[in-house]
PDB file of C-alpha atoms in Angstrom:
ATOM      1  CA  MET A1030     -15.759  33.528 -18.122  1.00  0.00           C
ATOM      2  CA  GLY A1031     -12.794  34.285 -15.859  1.00  0.00           C
ATOM      3  CA  ARG A1032     -12.312  32.414 -12.600  1.00  0.00           C
ATOM      4  CA  THR A1033     -12.798  35.534 -10.478  1.00  0.00           C
ATOM      5  CA  GLU A1034     -16.194  36.224 -12.038  1.00  0.00           C
ATOM      6  CA  ARG A1035     -17.111  32.535 -11.799  1.00  0.00           C
ATOM      7  CA  ALA A1036     -16.243  32.586  -8.093  1.00  0.00           C
ATOM      8  CA  ARG A1037     -18.315  35.725  -7.512  1.00  0.00           C
ATOM      9  CA  ILE A1038     -21.368  34.186  -9.183  1.00  0.00           C
ATOM     10  CA  THR A1039     -20.860  30.878  -7.365  1.00  0.00           C
ATOM     11  CA  LEU A1040     -20.789  32.435  -3.918  1.00  0.00           C
ATOM     12  CA  SER A1041     -23.688  34.761  -4.683  1.00  0.00           C
ATOM     13  CA  ARG A1042     -25.937  31.917  -5.809  1.00  0.00           C
ATOM     14  CA  LEU A1043     -24.921  29.562  -3.024  1.00  0.00           C
ATOM     15  CA  ARG A1044     -25.679  32.250  -0.454  1.00  0.00           C
ATOM     16  CA  GLU A1045     -29.211  32.386  -1.833  1.00  0.00           C
ATOM     17  CA  THR A1046     -29.712  28.625  -1.430  1.00  0.00           C
ATOM     18  CA  ILE A1047     -27.759  27.853   1.766  1.00  0.00           C
ATOM     19  CA  ASP A1048     -29.370  29.520   4.763  1.00  0.00           C
ATOM     20  CA  ARG A1049     -26.631  28.934   7.335  1.00  0.00           C
ATOM     21  CA  PRO A1050     -23.118  28.763   5.882  1.00  0.00           C
ATOM     22  CA  GLU A1051     -21.405  27.629   9.065  1.00  0.00           C
ATOM     23  CA  THR A1052     -19.863  24.528  10.558  1.00  0.00           C
ATOM     24  CA  GLU A1053     -22.233  21.679  11.376  1.00  0.00           C
ATOM     25  CA  LEU A1054     -20.021  20.504  14.217  1.00  0.00           C
ATOM     26  CA  GLN A1055     -21.559  21.190  17.615  1.00  0.00           C
ATOM     27  CA  TYR A1056     -19.335  22.988  20.137  1.00  0.00           C
ATOM     28  CA  THR A1057     -19.407  25.728  22.765  1.00  0.00           C
ATOM     29  CA  THR A1058     -15.706  26.535  23.306  1.00  0.00           C
ATOM     30  CA  PRO A1059     -12.524  26.591  21.203  1.00  0.00           C
ATOM     31  CA  TYR A1060     -11.425  23.438  23.057  1.00  0.00           C
ATOM     32  CA  GLU A1061     -14.603  21.597  22.075  1.00  0.00           C
ATOM     33  CA  LEU A1062     -14.297  22.790  18.476  1.00  0.00           C
ATOM     34  CA  LEU A1063     -10.689  21.612  18.242  1.00  0.00           C
ATOM     35  CA  VAL A1064     -11.599  18.194  19.595  1.00  0.00           C
ATOM     36  CA  ALA A1065     -14.569  17.903  17.218  1.00  0.00           C
ATOM     37  CA  VAL A1066     -12.491  18.882  14.184  1.00  0.00           C
ATOM     38  CA  ILE A1067      -9.791  16.339  15.078  1.00  0.00           C
ATOM     39  CA  LEU A1068     -12.485  13.662  15.376  1.00  0.00           C
ATOM     40  CA  SER A1069     -14.069  14.701  12.069  1.00  0.00           C
ATOM     41  CA  ALA A1070     -11.063  13.652   9.976  1.00  0.00           C
ATOM     42  CA  GLN A1071     -12.412  11.073   7.484  1.00  0.00           C
ATOM     43  CA  CYS A1072     -15.609  10.920   9.530  1.00  0.00           C
ATOM     44  CA  THR A1073     -18.996  12.599   9.158  1.00  0.00           C
ATOM     45  CA  ASP A1074     -19.991  15.602  11.241  1.00  0.00           C
ATOM     46  CA  GLU A1075     -23.181  13.745  12.116  1.00  0.00           C
ATOM     47  CA  ARG A1076     -21.239  10.886  13.682  1.00  0.00           C
ATOM     48  CA  VAL A1077     -18.958  13.303  15.545  1.00  0.00           C
ATOM     49  CA  ASN A1078     -21.950  15.203  16.935  1.00  0.00           C
ATOM     50  CA  LYS A1079     -23.361  11.960  18.300  1.00  0.00           C
ATOM     51  CA  THR A1080     -20.031  11.198  19.961  1.00  0.00           C
ATOM     52  CA  THR A1081     -18.947  14.463  21.567  1.00  0.00           C
ATOM     53  CA  PRO A1082     -21.690  15.042  24.195  1.00  0.00           C
ATOM     54  CA  ALA A1083     -20.594  12.078  26.329  1.00  0.00           C
ATOM     55  CA  LEU A1084     -16.936  12.851  25.627  1.00  0.00           C
ATOM     56  CA  PHE A1085     -17.268  16.452  26.808  1.00  0.00           C
ATOM     57  CA  GLU A1086     -19.262  15.376  29.847  1.00  0.00           C
ATOM     58  CA  ALA A1087     -16.360  13.122  30.836  1.00  0.00           C
ATOM     59  CA  PHE A1088     -13.670  15.655  29.894  1.00  0.00           C
ATOM     60  CA  PRO A1089     -15.296  19.115  30.088  1.00  0.00           C
ATOM     61  CA  THR A1090     -12.023  21.062  29.873  1.00  0.00           C
ATOM     62  CA  VAL A1091      -8.676  20.654  28.176  1.00  0.00           C
ATOM     63  CA  GLU A1092      -7.148  20.202  31.637  1.00  0.00           C
ATOM     64  CA  ASP A1093      -9.437  17.227  32.259  1.00  0.00           C
ATOM     65  CA  MET A1094      -8.435  15.651  28.971  1.00  0.00           C
ATOM     66  CA  ALA A1095      -4.761  16.306  29.690  1.00  0.00           C
ATOM     67  CA  GLU A1096      -5.069  14.098  32.759  1.00  0.00           C
ATOM     68  CA  ALA A1097      -6.494  11.232  30.692  1.00  0.00           C
ATOM     69  CA  ASP A1098      -4.707   8.397  28.947  1.00  0.00           C
ATOM     70  CA  PRO A1099      -5.696   7.327  25.441  1.00  0.00           C
ATOM     71  CA  ASP A1100      -7.340   4.252  26.967  1.00  0.00           C
ATOM     72  CA  ASP A1101      -9.574   6.549  29.039  1.00  0.00           C
ATOM     73  CA  ILE A1102     -10.670   8.477  25.957  1.00  0.00           C
ATOM     74  CA  TYR A1103     -11.116   5.540  23.586  1.00  0.00           C
ATOM     75  CA  PRO A1104     -14.489   4.240  24.920  1.00  0.00           C
ATOM     76  CA  TYR A1105     -16.092   7.616  24.243  1.00  0.00           C
ATOM     77  CA  ILE A1106     -14.917   7.869  20.618  1.00  0.00           C
ATOM     78  CA  LYS A1107     -14.873   4.231  19.514  1.00  0.00           C
ATOM     79  CA  SER A1108     -17.701   4.855  17.020  1.00  0.00           C
ATOM     80  CA  VAL A1109     -15.698   7.375  14.965  1.00  0.00           C
ATOM     81  CA  THR A1110     -13.108   6.463  12.356  1.00  0.00           C
ATOM     82  CA  PHE A1111      -9.624   5.508  13.584  1.00  0.00           C
ATOM     83  CA  PRO A1112     -10.483   5.757  17.294  1.00  0.00           C
ATOM     84  CA  ASN A1113      -7.176   4.276  18.449  1.00  0.00           C
ATOM     85  CA  ASN A1114      -5.177   6.960  16.673  1.00  0.00           C
ATOM     86  CA  LYS A1115      -7.531   9.772  17.607  1.00  0.00           C
ATOM     87  CA  SER A1116      -7.615   8.894  21.306  1.00  0.00           C
ATOM     88  CA  GLY A1117      -3.836   9.206  21.302  1.00  0.00           C
ATOM     89  CA  TYR A1118      -3.984  12.496  19.396  1.00  0.00           C
ATOM     90  CA  LEU A1119      -6.470  13.982  21.856  1.00  0.00           C
ATOM     91  CA  ALA A1120      -4.532  13.002  24.967  1.00  0.00           C
ATOM     92  CA  LYS A1121      -1.263  14.354  23.567  1.00  0.00           C
ATOM     93  CA  MET A1122      -2.922  17.482  22.185  1.00  0.00           C
ATOM     94  CA  ALA A1123      -4.430  18.339  25.559  1.00  0.00           C
ATOM     95  CA  ARG A1124      -1.117  17.878  27.390  1.00  0.00           C
ATOM     96  CA  THR A1125       0.667  20.120  24.895  1.00  0.00           C
ATOM     97  CA  VAL A1126      -1.977  22.828  25.262  1.00  0.00           C
ATOM     98  CA  CYS A1127      -1.606  22.731  29.046  1.00  0.00           C
ATOM     99  CA  ASN A1128       2.181  22.494  29.119  1.00  0.00           C
ATOM    100  CA  ASP A1129       3.103  24.827  26.262  1.00  0.00           C
ATOM    101  CA  PHE A1130       0.151  27.204  25.914  1.00  0.00           C
ATOM    102  CA  ASP A1131      -1.004  27.699  29.533  1.00  0.00           C
ATOM    103  CA  GLY A1132      -4.214  25.763  28.909  1.00  0.00           C
ATOM    104  CA  SER A1133      -5.433  28.069  26.133  1.00  0.00           C
ATOM    105  CA  ILE A1134      -6.145  26.798  22.633  1.00  0.00           C
ATOM    106  CA  PRO A1135      -3.625  28.470  20.279  1.00  0.00           C
ATOM    107  CA  GLU A1136      -5.088  31.162  18.047  1.00  0.00           C
ATOM    108  CA  THR A1137      -2.699  30.860  15.104  1.00  0.00           C
ATOM    109  CA  VAL A1138      -2.344  28.219  12.414  1.00  0.00           C
ATOM    110  CA  THR A1139       1.368  27.874  13.162  1.00  0.00           C
ATOM    111  CA  ASN A1140       0.886  27.121  16.851  1.00  0.00           C
ATOM    112  CA  LEU A1141      -2.128  24.898  16.310  1.00  0.00           C
ATOM    113  CA  GLN A1142      -0.069  22.746  13.953  1.00  0.00           C
ATOM    114  CA  LYS A1143       2.281  22.027  16.854  1.00  0.00           C
ATOM    115  CA  LEU A1144      -0.513  19.977  18.409  1.00  0.00           C
ATOM    116  CA  SER A1145      -0.948  16.257  17.872  1.00  0.00           C
ATOM    117  CA  GLY A1146      -3.566  15.395  15.266  1.00  0.00           C
ATOM    118  CA  VAL A1147      -3.698  18.927  13.854  1.00  0.00           C
ATOM    119  CA  GLY A1148      -2.747  19.541  10.231  1.00  0.00           C
ATOM    120  CA  ARG A1149      -3.129  22.687   8.192  1.00  0.00           C
ATOM    121  CA  LYS A1150      -6.787  22.116   7.339  1.00  0.00           C
ATOM    122  CA  THR A1151      -7.783  21.469  10.967  1.00  0.00           C
ATOM    123  CA  ALA A1152      -5.806  24.480  12.159  1.00  0.00           C
ATOM    124  CA  GLN A1153      -7.440  26.760   9.614  1.00  0.00           C
ATOM    125  CA  VAL A1154     -10.927  25.575  10.540  1.00  0.00           C
ATOM    126  CA  VAL A1155     -10.261  26.328  14.211  1.00  0.00           C
ATOM    127  CA  VAL A1156      -8.778  29.796  13.692  1.00  0.00           C
ATOM    128  CA  ASN A1157     -11.566  30.761  11.316  1.00  0.00           C
ATOM    129  CA  VAL A1158     -14.523  29.405  13.252  1.00  0.00           C
ATOM    130  CA  ALA A1159     -13.339  29.925  16.830  1.00  0.00           C
ATOM    131  CA  PHE A1160     -11.263  33.087  16.444  1.00  0.00           C
ATOM    132  CA  ASP A1161     -12.667  34.722  13.282  1.00  0.00           C
ATOM    133  CA  VAL A1162      -9.300  34.702  11.509  1.00  0.00           C
ATOM    134  CA  ALA A1163      -9.422  34.847   7.701  1.00  0.00           C
ATOM    135  CA  ALA A1164      -8.755  31.335   6.417  1.00  0.00           C
ATOM    136  CA  LEU A1165      -9.924  29.092   3.590  1.00  0.00           C
ATOM    137  CA  PRO A1166      -9.474  25.448   4.621  1.00  0.00           C
ATOM    138  CA  VAL A1167      -9.722  22.904   1.807  1.00  0.00           C
ATOM    139  CA  ASP A1168     -11.238  19.545   2.641  1.00  0.00           C
ATOM    140  CA  THR A1169     -12.402  16.842   0.232  1.00  0.00           C
ATOM    141  CA  HIS A1170     -15.668  18.701  -0.503  1.00  0.00           C
ATOM    142  CA  VAL A1171     -14.032  22.056  -1.224  1.00  0.00           C
ATOM    143  CA  PHE A1172     -11.389  20.324  -3.354  1.00  0.00           C
ATOM    144  CA  ARG A1173     -13.989  18.513  -5.446  1.00  0.00           C
ATOM    145  CA  VAL A1174     -16.410  21.410  -5.850  1.00  0.00           C
ATOM    146  CA  ALA A1175     -13.751  23.999  -6.693  1.00  0.00           C
ATOM    147  CA  ASN A1176     -12.320  21.742  -9.391  1.00  0.00           C
ATOM    148  CA  ARG A1177     -15.676  20.667 -10.800  1.00  0.00           C
ATOM    149  CA  ILE A1178     -17.063  24.171 -11.125  1.00  0.00           C
ATOM    150  CA  GLY A1179     -13.816  25.517 -12.548  1.00  0.00           C
ATOM    151  CA  LEU A1180     -12.848  27.916  -9.769  1.00  0.00           C
ATOM    152  CA  VAL A1181      -9.281  26.642 -10.002  1.00  0.00           C
ATOM    153  CA  ARG A1182      -7.040  25.561 -12.862  1.00  0.00           C
ATOM    154  CA  ARG A1183      -6.744  21.924 -13.862  1.00  0.00           C
ATOM    155  CA  ASP A1184      -3.277  21.729 -12.318  1.00  0.00           C
ATOM    156  CA  ALA A1185      -4.767  22.282  -8.834  1.00  0.00           C
ATOM    157  CA  ASP A1186      -4.333  18.635  -7.883  1.00  0.00           C
ATOM    158  CA  THR A1187      -3.638  19.041  -4.155  1.00  0.00           C
ATOM    159  CA  PRO A1188      -5.512  20.843  -1.350  1.00  0.00           C
ATOM    160  CA  ALA A1189      -2.627  23.313  -1.009  1.00  0.00           C
ATOM    161  CA  LYS A1190      -2.842  24.275  -4.679  1.00  0.00           C
ATOM    162  CA  VAL A1191      -6.622  24.619  -4.505  1.00  0.00           C
ATOM    163  CA  GLU A1192      -6.296  26.837  -1.431  1.00  0.00           C
ATOM    164  CA  ARG A1193      -3.763  29.122  -3.087  1.00  0.00           C
ATOM    165  CA  GLN A1194      -5.793  29.473  -6.269  1.00  0.00           C
ATOM    166  CA  LEU A1195      -9.085  30.051  -4.464  1.00  0.00           C
ATOM    167  CA  LYS A1196      -7.501  32.816  -2.414  1.00  0.00           C
ATOM    168  CA  ARG A1197      -6.536  34.583  -5.634  1.00  0.00           C
ATOM    169  CA  VAL A1198     -10.127  34.752  -6.888  1.00  0.00           C
ATOM    170  CA  ILE A1199     -12.082  35.160  -3.630  1.00  0.00           C
ATOM    171  CA  PRO A1200     -11.722  38.353  -1.558  1.00  0.00           C
ATOM    172  CA  ARG A1201     -10.035  37.798   1.806  1.00  0.00           C
ATOM    173  CA  GLU A1202     -13.082  38.957   3.735  1.00  0.00           C
ATOM    174  CA  ASP A1203     -15.124  36.212   2.068  1.00  0.00           C
ATOM    175  CA  TRP A1204     -12.765  33.272   2.685  1.00  0.00           C
ATOM    176  CA  GLY A1205     -14.547  31.985   5.776  1.00  0.00           C
ATOM    177  CA  TYR A1206     -18.071  31.852   4.439  1.00  0.00           C
ATOM    178  CA  ALA A1207     -16.810  30.655   1.037  1.00  0.00           C
ATOM    179  CA  HIS A1208     -15.277  27.657   2.807  1.00  0.00           C
ATOM    180  CA  HIS A1209     -18.597  26.774   4.426  1.00  0.00           C
ATOM    181  CA  LEU A1210     -20.652  27.384   1.281  1.00  0.00           C
ATOM    182  CA  LEU A1211     -18.445  25.107  -0.804  1.00  0.00           C
ATOM    183  CA  ILE A1212     -18.402  22.401   1.882  1.00  0.00           C
ATOM    184  CA  LEU A1213     -22.187  22.365   2.253  1.00  0.00           C
ATOM    185  CA  HIS A1214     -22.716  22.431  -1.502  1.00  0.00           C
ATOM    186  CA  GLY A1215     -20.390  19.451  -1.832  1.00  0.00           C
ATOM    187  CA  ARG A1216     -21.918  17.597   1.081  1.00  0.00           C
ATOM    188  CA  TYR A1217     -25.552  17.872  -0.002  1.00  0.00           C
ATOM    189  CA  THR A1218     -25.697  18.725  -3.717  1.00  0.00           C
ATOM    190  CA  CYS A1219     -22.400  18.241  -5.560  1.00  0.00           C
ATOM    191  CA  THR A1220     -21.748  14.877  -3.941  1.00  0.00           C
ATOM    192  CA  ALA A1221     -18.853  12.650  -4.942  1.00  0.00           C
ATOM    193  CA  ARG A1222     -20.731   9.710  -6.455  1.00  0.00           C
ATOM    194  CA  SER A1223     -24.036  11.071  -7.714  1.00  0.00           C
ATOM    195  CA  PRO A1224     -24.149  14.871  -7.860  1.00  0.00           C
ATOM    196  CA  SER A1225     -27.667  16.326  -7.897  1.00  0.00           C
ATOM    197  CA  CYS A1226     -27.191  18.502 -10.951  1.00  0.00           C
ATOM    198  CA  ASP A1227     -30.962  18.915 -11.332  1.00  0.00           C
ATOM    199  CA  ALA A1228     -31.017  20.741  -7.969  1.00  0.00           C
ATOM    200  CA  CYS A1229     -27.851  22.775  -8.532  1.00  0.00           C
ATOM    201  CA  PRO A1230     -28.034  26.549  -9.161  1.00  0.00           C
ATOM    202  CA  LEU A1231     -24.641  26.545 -10.905  1.00  0.00           C
ATOM    203  CA  THR A1232     -25.085  24.280 -13.932  1.00  0.00           C
ATOM    204  CA  ASP A1233     -24.795  27.127 -16.452  1.00  0.00           C
ATOM    205  CA  ILE A1234     -21.304  28.020 -15.190  1.00  0.00           C
ATOM    206  CA  CYS A1235     -20.088  24.563 -14.114  1.00  0.00           C
ATOM    207  CA  ASP A1236     -17.329  22.863 -16.107  1.00  0.00           C
ATOM    208  CA  HIS A1237     -18.264  19.424 -14.780  1.00  0.00           C
ATOM    209  CA  TYR A1238     -21.896  19.772 -15.829  1.00  0.00           C
ATOM    210  CA  GLU A1239     -20.758  20.750 -19.316  1.00  0.00           C
ATOM    211  CA  ARG A1240     -18.583  17.635 -19.473  1.00  0.00           C
ATOM    212  CA  LEU A1241     -21.508  15.471 -18.386  1.00  0.00           C
ATOM    213  CA  GLN A1242     -23.642  16.876 -21.205  1.00  0.00           C
ATOM    214  CA  ARG A1243     -21.034  15.784 -23.726  1.00  0.00           C
ATOM    215  CA  LEU A1244     -21.312  12.124 -22.731  1.00  0.00           C
ATOM    216  CA  PRO A1245     -23.119   9.921 -25.283  1.00  0.00           C
ATOM    217  CA  ASP A1246     -26.830   9.346 -24.744  1.00  0.00           C
ATOM    218  CA  PRO A1247     -27.811   5.862 -23.535  1.00  0.00           C
ATOM    219  CA  ARG A1248     -28.668   3.304 -26.210  1.00  0.00           C
ATOM    220  CA  PRO A1249     -31.777   1.329 -25.219  1.00  0.00           C
ATOM    221  CA  GLY A1250     -32.553  -2.029 -26.740  1.00  0.00           C
ATOM    222  CA  LEU A1251     -29.054  -3.512 -26.828  1.00  0.00           C
ATOM    223  CA  SER A1252     -28.893  -7.300 -26.758  1.00  0.00           C
ATOM    224  CA  THR A1253     -27.411  -8.823 -23.610  1.00  0.00           C
ATOM    225  CA  ASP A1254     -27.334 -12.188 -25.412  1.00  0.00           C
ATOM    226  CA  LYS A1255     -24.724 -10.896 -27.847  1.00  0.00           C
ATOM    227  CA  GLY A1256     -22.324  -9.613 -25.194  1.00  0.00           C
ATOM    228  CA  ASP A1257     -21.846  -7.485 -22.113  1.00  0.00           C
ATOM    229  CA  TYR A1258     -20.693  -4.481 -24.126  1.00  0.00           C
ATOM    230  CA  TYR A1259     -21.512  -2.797 -27.418  1.00  0.00           C
ATOM    231  CA  CYS A1260     -19.226  -0.570 -29.513  1.00  0.00           C
ATOM    232  CA  ARG A1261     -21.054   2.135 -31.425  1.00  0.00           C
ATOM    233  CA  THR A1262     -18.086   2.874 -33.652  1.00  0.00           C
ATOM    234  CA  CYS A1263     -17.736  -0.586 -35.218  1.00  0.00           C
ATOM    235  CA  ASP A1264     -21.241  -1.840 -34.381  1.00  0.00           C
ATOM    236  CA  SER A1265     -20.028  -4.922 -32.506  1.00  0.00           C
ATOM    237  CA  TYR A1266     -20.714  -6.745 -29.257  1.00  0.00           C
ATOM    238  CA  PHE A1267     -18.116  -8.220 -26.919  1.00  0.00           C
ATOM    239  CA  ASP A1268     -17.689  -9.549 -23.380  1.00  0.00           C
ATOM    240  CA  THR A1269     -14.124  -8.598 -22.513  1.00  0.00           C
ATOM    241  CA  PRO A1270     -13.197  -4.962 -23.092  1.00  0.00           C
ATOM    242  CA  ASP A1271      -9.811  -3.380 -23.499  1.00  0.00           C
ATOM    243  CA  THR A1272      -8.786  -0.232 -21.641  1.00  0.00           C
ATOM    244  CA  HIS A1273      -7.464   3.025 -23.013  1.00  0.00           C
ATOM    245  CA  ILE A1274      -5.917   6.025 -21.216  1.00  0.00           C
ATOM    246  CA  ASP A1275      -7.571   9.186 -22.470  1.00  0.00           C
ATOM    247  CA  ARG A1276      -6.113  12.697 -22.716  1.00  0.00           C
ATOM    248  CA  TYR A1277      -7.035  13.390 -19.084  1.00  0.00           C
ATOM    249  CA  ASP A1278      -5.118  10.287 -17.931  1.00  0.00           C
ATOM    250  CA  ILE A1279      -8.375   8.471 -17.118  1.00  0.00           C
ATOM    251  CA  LYS A1280      -8.560   4.742 -17.756  1.00  0.00           C
ATOM    252  CA  GLN A1281     -11.533   4.229 -20.081  1.00  0.00           C
ATOM    253  CA  THR A1282     -13.264   1.097 -21.337  1.00  0.00           C
ATOM    254  CA  ALA A1283     -12.396   0.509 -25.001  1.00  0.00           C
ATOM    255  CA  CYS A1284     -13.480  -1.779 -27.811  1.00  0.00           C
ATOM    256  CA  PRO A1285     -11.015  -4.681 -28.321  1.00  0.00           C
ATOM    257  CA  ARG A1286     -11.590  -4.542 -32.088  1.00  0.00           C
ATOM    258  CA  CYS A1287     -11.276  -0.855 -32.997  1.00  0.00           C
ATOM    259  CA  THR A1288     -10.038   0.689 -29.675  1.00  0.00           C
ATOM    260  CA  SER A1289     -12.942   3.148 -29.705  1.00  0.00           C
ATOM    261  CA  MET A1290     -14.162   4.445 -26.327  1.00  0.00           C
ATOM    262  CA  MET A1291     -17.755   4.739 -27.584  1.00  0.00           C
ATOM    263  CA  VAL A1292     -18.694   1.673 -25.571  1.00  0.00           C
ATOM    264  CA  PHE A1293     -22.031   0.950 -23.876  1.00  0.00           C
ATOM    265  CA  ARG A1294     -23.109  -1.628 -21.283  1.00  0.00           C
ATOM    266  CA  THR A1295     -25.785  -3.824 -22.780  1.00  0.00           C
ATOM    267  CA  ARG A1296     -27.572  -4.408 -19.470  1.00  0.00           C
ATOM    268  CA  ASP A1297     -28.674  -0.778 -19.189  1.00  0.00           C
ATOM    269  CA  GLY A1298     -27.534   0.888 -22.408  1.00  0.00           C
ATOM    270  CA  LYS A1299     -25.421   3.444 -20.536  1.00  0.00           C
ATOM    271  CA  PRO A1300     -22.032   4.602 -21.841  1.00  0.00           C
ATOM    272  CA  THR A1301     -18.968   3.403 -19.988  1.00  0.00           C
ATOM    273  CA  LYS A1302     -17.044   6.626 -20.609  1.00  0.00           C
ATOM    274  CA  GLN A1303     -16.041   8.397 -17.412  1.00  0.00           C
ATOM    275  CA  PRO A1304     -15.862  12.212 -17.350  1.00  0.00           C
ATOM    276  CA  LEU A1305     -12.952  14.040 -15.789  1.00  0.00           C
ATOM    277  CA  ASP A1306     -13.532  14.240 -12.039  1.00  0.00           C
ATOM    278  CA  PHE A1307     -11.556  15.109  -8.947  1.00  0.00           C
ATOM    279  CA  ARG A1308     -10.453  13.400  -5.755  1.00  0.00           C
ATOM    280  CA  VAL A1309      -7.940  14.581  -3.196  1.00  0.00           C
ATOM    281  CA  ASN A1310      -4.496  13.206  -4.053  1.00  0.00           C
ATOM    282  CA  GLY A1311      -2.531  14.721  -1.233  1.00  0.00           C
TER     283      GLY A1311
END
C-alpha cells in the first residue's frame, strides 16, 4: 500500500472515531490561544486549561500582559512545566506584539516566530486554529503516530521531515484536521508507552502493529531459580545479559553465550526484544 492511500484510509477511519478533531486548549481570542500554546510546550493541555482562567483574569489582553514583569506572571503559571522560562517568554512576547505588531497577534508563521517562546510548531498551531491558515504542525504525538502507522518513510527522524512528508501525501485542504486527528489518536489510543492496539481502527494498515505481531510469544513456566533470563536459542538461563545493536540501531538484550536476541524474562515469561519505535529527536 502506498503512503498516500494509507494516509487517506487513516484520516477517513479516524474521522469516524474522533467526534471533534480540534484543539483541546481552551481560548476565546488569538491572544489567549497563543499564550495557551506557549504554556503547553512539554505540558498537558489539561494542566494548561486549569492554569489559564486565573491568568487571563489577571491579564485579559496582550496589552495587560505587556505591562507585566515575569515575576508578576509566574504565580499564575507555576503549576505548568518550566514556569520560570515561560513567564519570561510571555512577558517578552506581549511587549513585542504591542511594540512591533500594534497589539495584534501576527497572522503568519514567519512573524509569529519573531515572538519569544514561539517556534515553528507553535506558530503553525496558532495560524491554523486562530486564522484558518493551512498548516500541519508536528508535535510528539503526530511524530510518533505518523511513523508508527507508516505515513512517512523511515528516514523521517525529525519533526521537520515528518511535516514535509505528510504534506506530500495529505491534501492541503486536509492539513488542519489531519493534525488534530493524529494528535488525538496519539494522545488517547496510540500512546507512547502502552498503545491501545485493541481499540485502534488502523491495525490492518499499521506498520507498528505488524512489528508487534512478529515479537515472540511469552514463555510461561520459566524458572526464576535458574536465572533472571532465559535464551530460547541455546536453552540456557543466566542473570547478566549482554547487549546487541540490531539492524534498526536499537540496543537489544542478548544471550551472553550465543549472542541470540531470543531472550525472555523469567519473572513473567515476556520477551525482552524491543520493536522499532519512534521518539522526537529534534
